[in-house]
PDB file of C-alpha atoms in Angstrom:
ATOM      1  CA  MET A  30     134.796 132.057  60.455  1.00  0.00           C
ATOM      2  CA  VAL A  31     131.879 130.977  58.345  1.00  0.00           C
ATOM      3  CA  ALA A  32     131.862 127.425  59.669  1.00  0.00           C
ATOM      4  CA  GLY A  33     130.725 128.498  63.159  1.00  0.00           C
ATOM      5  CA  CYS A  34     127.481 129.894  61.826  1.00  0.00           C
ATOM      6  CA  SER A  35     126.693 126.988  59.533  1.00  0.00           C
ATOM      7  CA  SER A  36     126.201 124.386  62.332  1.00  0.00           C
ATOM      8  CA  PRO A  37     122.653 123.003  62.404  1.00  0.00           C
ATOM      9  CA  ARG A  38     120.501 124.673  65.061  1.00  0.00           C
ATOM     10  CA  VAL A  39     117.577 123.014  66.742  1.00  0.00           C
ATOM     11  CA  LEU A  40     114.822 125.453  67.535  1.00  0.00           C
ATOM     12  CA  PHE A  41     112.554 123.017  69.319  1.00  0.00           C
ATOM     13  CA  GLN A  42     113.646 119.896  71.100  1.00  0.00           C
ATOM     14  CA  GLU A  43     110.978 117.251  71.515  1.00  0.00           C
ATOM     15  CA  ASP A  44     110.797 116.714  75.227  1.00  0.00           C
ATOM     16  CA  SER A  45     108.624 113.749  75.856  1.00  0.00           C
ATOM     17  CA  ALA A  46     107.023 114.372  79.244  1.00  0.00           C
ATOM     18  CA  LYS A  47     105.860 111.275  81.006  1.00  0.00           C
ATOM     19  CA  PHE A  48     102.112 110.963  81.194  1.00  0.00           C
ATOM     20  CA  ILE A  49     101.042 109.624  84.548  1.00  0.00           C
ATOM     21  CA  ARG A  50      98.159 107.181  84.063  1.00  0.00           C
ATOM     22  CA  PRO A  51      96.629 106.463  87.494  1.00  0.00           C
ATOM     23  CA  PRO A  52      94.915 103.162  87.946  1.00  0.00           C
ATOM     24  CA  LEU A  53      91.118 103.240  88.070  1.00  0.00           C
ATOM     25  CA  PRO A  54      89.482 102.159  91.318  1.00  0.00           C
ATOM     26  CA  SER A  55      88.307  98.579  91.512  1.00  0.00           C
ATOM     27  CA  ARG A  56      84.783  97.736  90.514  1.00  0.00           C
ATOM     28  CA  MET A  57      82.238  98.656  93.173  1.00  0.00           C
ATOM     29  CA  GLU A  58      80.402  95.746  94.775  1.00  0.00           C
ATOM     30  CA  LEU A  59      77.137  96.919  96.285  1.00  0.00           C
ATOM     31  CA  ARG A  60      75.237  95.033  98.982  1.00  0.00           C
ATOM     32  CA  GLU A  61      71.785  93.735  98.091  1.00  0.00           C
ATOM     33  CA  VAL A  62      68.934  95.692  99.623  1.00  0.00           C
ATOM     34  CA  ASP A  63      65.508  94.011 100.006  1.00  0.00           C
ATOM     35  CA  TRP A  64      62.828  96.629  99.549  1.00  0.00           C
ATOM     36  CA  ARG A  65      59.269  96.032 100.848  1.00  0.00           C
ATOM     37  CA  PHE A  66      56.380  97.510  98.889  1.00  0.00           C
ATOM     38  CA  PHE A  67      52.766  97.818  99.894  1.00  0.00           C
ATOM     39  CA  ASN A  68      49.652  99.576  98.667  1.00  0.00           C
ATOM     40  CA  ALA A  69      47.394 101.694 100.877  1.00  0.00           C
ATOM     41  CA  HIS A  70      44.528 103.810  99.602  1.00  0.00           C
ATOM     42  CA  SER A  71      45.746 103.692  96.012  1.00  0.00           C
ATOM     43  CA  ASN A  72      49.249 104.791  97.049  1.00  0.00           C
ATOM     44  CA  THR A  73      52.315 102.617  96.840  1.00  0.00           C
ATOM     45  CA  TRP A  74      54.725 102.814  99.759  1.00  0.00           C
ATOM     46  CA  PHE A  75      58.121 101.294 100.208  1.00  0.00           C
ATOM     47  CA  ALA A  76      59.973 100.431 103.393  1.00  0.00           C
ATOM     48  CA  LEU A  77      63.166  98.940 104.719  1.00  0.00           C
ATOM     49  CA  ASP A  78      63.834  97.110 107.932  1.00  0.00           C
ATOM     50  CA  ASN A  79      66.862  97.940 110.127  1.00  0.00           C
ATOM     51  CA  GLU A  80      69.211  95.456 108.459  1.00  0.00           C
ATOM     52  CA  ASN A  81      68.385  96.596 104.922  1.00  0.00           C
ATOM     53  CA  TYR A  82      68.563 100.209 105.877  1.00  0.00           C
ATOM     54  CA  LEU A  83      72.103  99.535 107.211  1.00  0.00           C
ATOM     55  CA  GLN A  84      73.004  97.842 103.922  1.00  0.00           C
ATOM     56  CA  LEU A  85      71.666 100.830 101.970  1.00  0.00           C
ATOM     57  CA  SER A  86      73.666 103.190 104.227  1.00  0.00           C
ATOM     58  CA  LYS A  87      76.856 101.197 103.601  1.00  0.00           C
ATOM     59  CA  ASN A  88      76.218 101.303  99.911  1.00  0.00           C
ATOM     60  CA  MET A  89      75.931 105.106 100.019  1.00  0.00           C
ATOM     61  CA  VAL A  90      79.303 105.347 101.886  1.00  0.00           C
ATOM     62  CA  ASP A  91      80.896 103.065  99.292  1.00  0.00           C
ATOM     63  CA  MET A  92      79.613 105.196  96.439  1.00  0.00           C
ATOM     64  CA  ALA A  93      80.818 108.411  98.083  1.00  0.00           C
ATOM     65  CA  GLU A  94      84.308 106.837  98.485  1.00  0.00           C
ATOM     66  CA  TYR A  95      84.267 105.695  94.823  1.00  0.00           C
ATOM     67  CA  VAL A  96      83.347 109.169  93.600  1.00  0.00           C
ATOM     68  CA  GLN A  97      86.167 110.659  95.736  1.00  0.00           C
ATOM     69  CA  LYS A  98      88.657 108.241  94.165  1.00  0.00           C
ATOM     70  CA  LEU A  99      87.445 109.214  90.685  1.00  0.00           C
ATOM     71  CA  ARG A 100      87.870 112.904  91.582  1.00  0.00           C
ATOM     72  CA  ILE A 101      91.498 112.252  92.499  1.00  0.00           C
ATOM     73  CA  ILE A 102      92.066 110.480  89.187  1.00  0.00           C
ATOM     74  CA  ILE A 103      90.438 113.400  87.303  1.00  0.00           C
ATOM     75  CA  GLN A 104      92.644 115.894  89.104  1.00  0.00           C
ATOM     76  CA  THR A 105      95.699 113.799  88.147  1.00  0.00           C
ATOM     77  CA  TYR A 106      94.656 113.951  84.469  1.00  0.00           C
ATOM     78  CA  GLU A 107      94.070 117.686  84.702  1.00  0.00           C
ATOM     79  CA  THR A 108      97.539 118.112  86.219  1.00  0.00           C
ATOM     80  CA  ASN A 109      98.987 116.079  83.325  1.00  0.00           C
ATOM     81  CA  ASN A 110      97.335 118.284  80.746  1.00  0.00           C
ATOM     82  CA  VAL A 111      98.680 121.428  82.417  1.00  0.00           C
ATOM     83  CA  GLN A 112     102.242 119.976  82.210  1.00  0.00           C
ATOM     84  CA  PHE A 113     101.758 119.407  78.453  1.00  0.00           C
ATOM     85  CA  VAL A 114     100.466 122.928  77.793  1.00  0.00           C
ATOM     86  CA  GLU A 115     103.355 124.704  79.546  1.00  0.00           C
TER      87      GLU A 115
END
């Protein structure tokens, strides 16, 4: 009768949850933009021609996509932390 109560009991089992480590997005390669500067009446102005404006626009789209990819990775890490807390 006494032997049944003397068995070792485990209060907490170490459950190693897998940590998902998402890959970082590849390095961003921006296009070169050639700015034109000129002075007029003690003011400095800058300008872009059509081709350079298009390059700048494409760079902005690439940066927005990169930030979105980073947000997804951050959400994945936040989800992983919630799993560990529970």
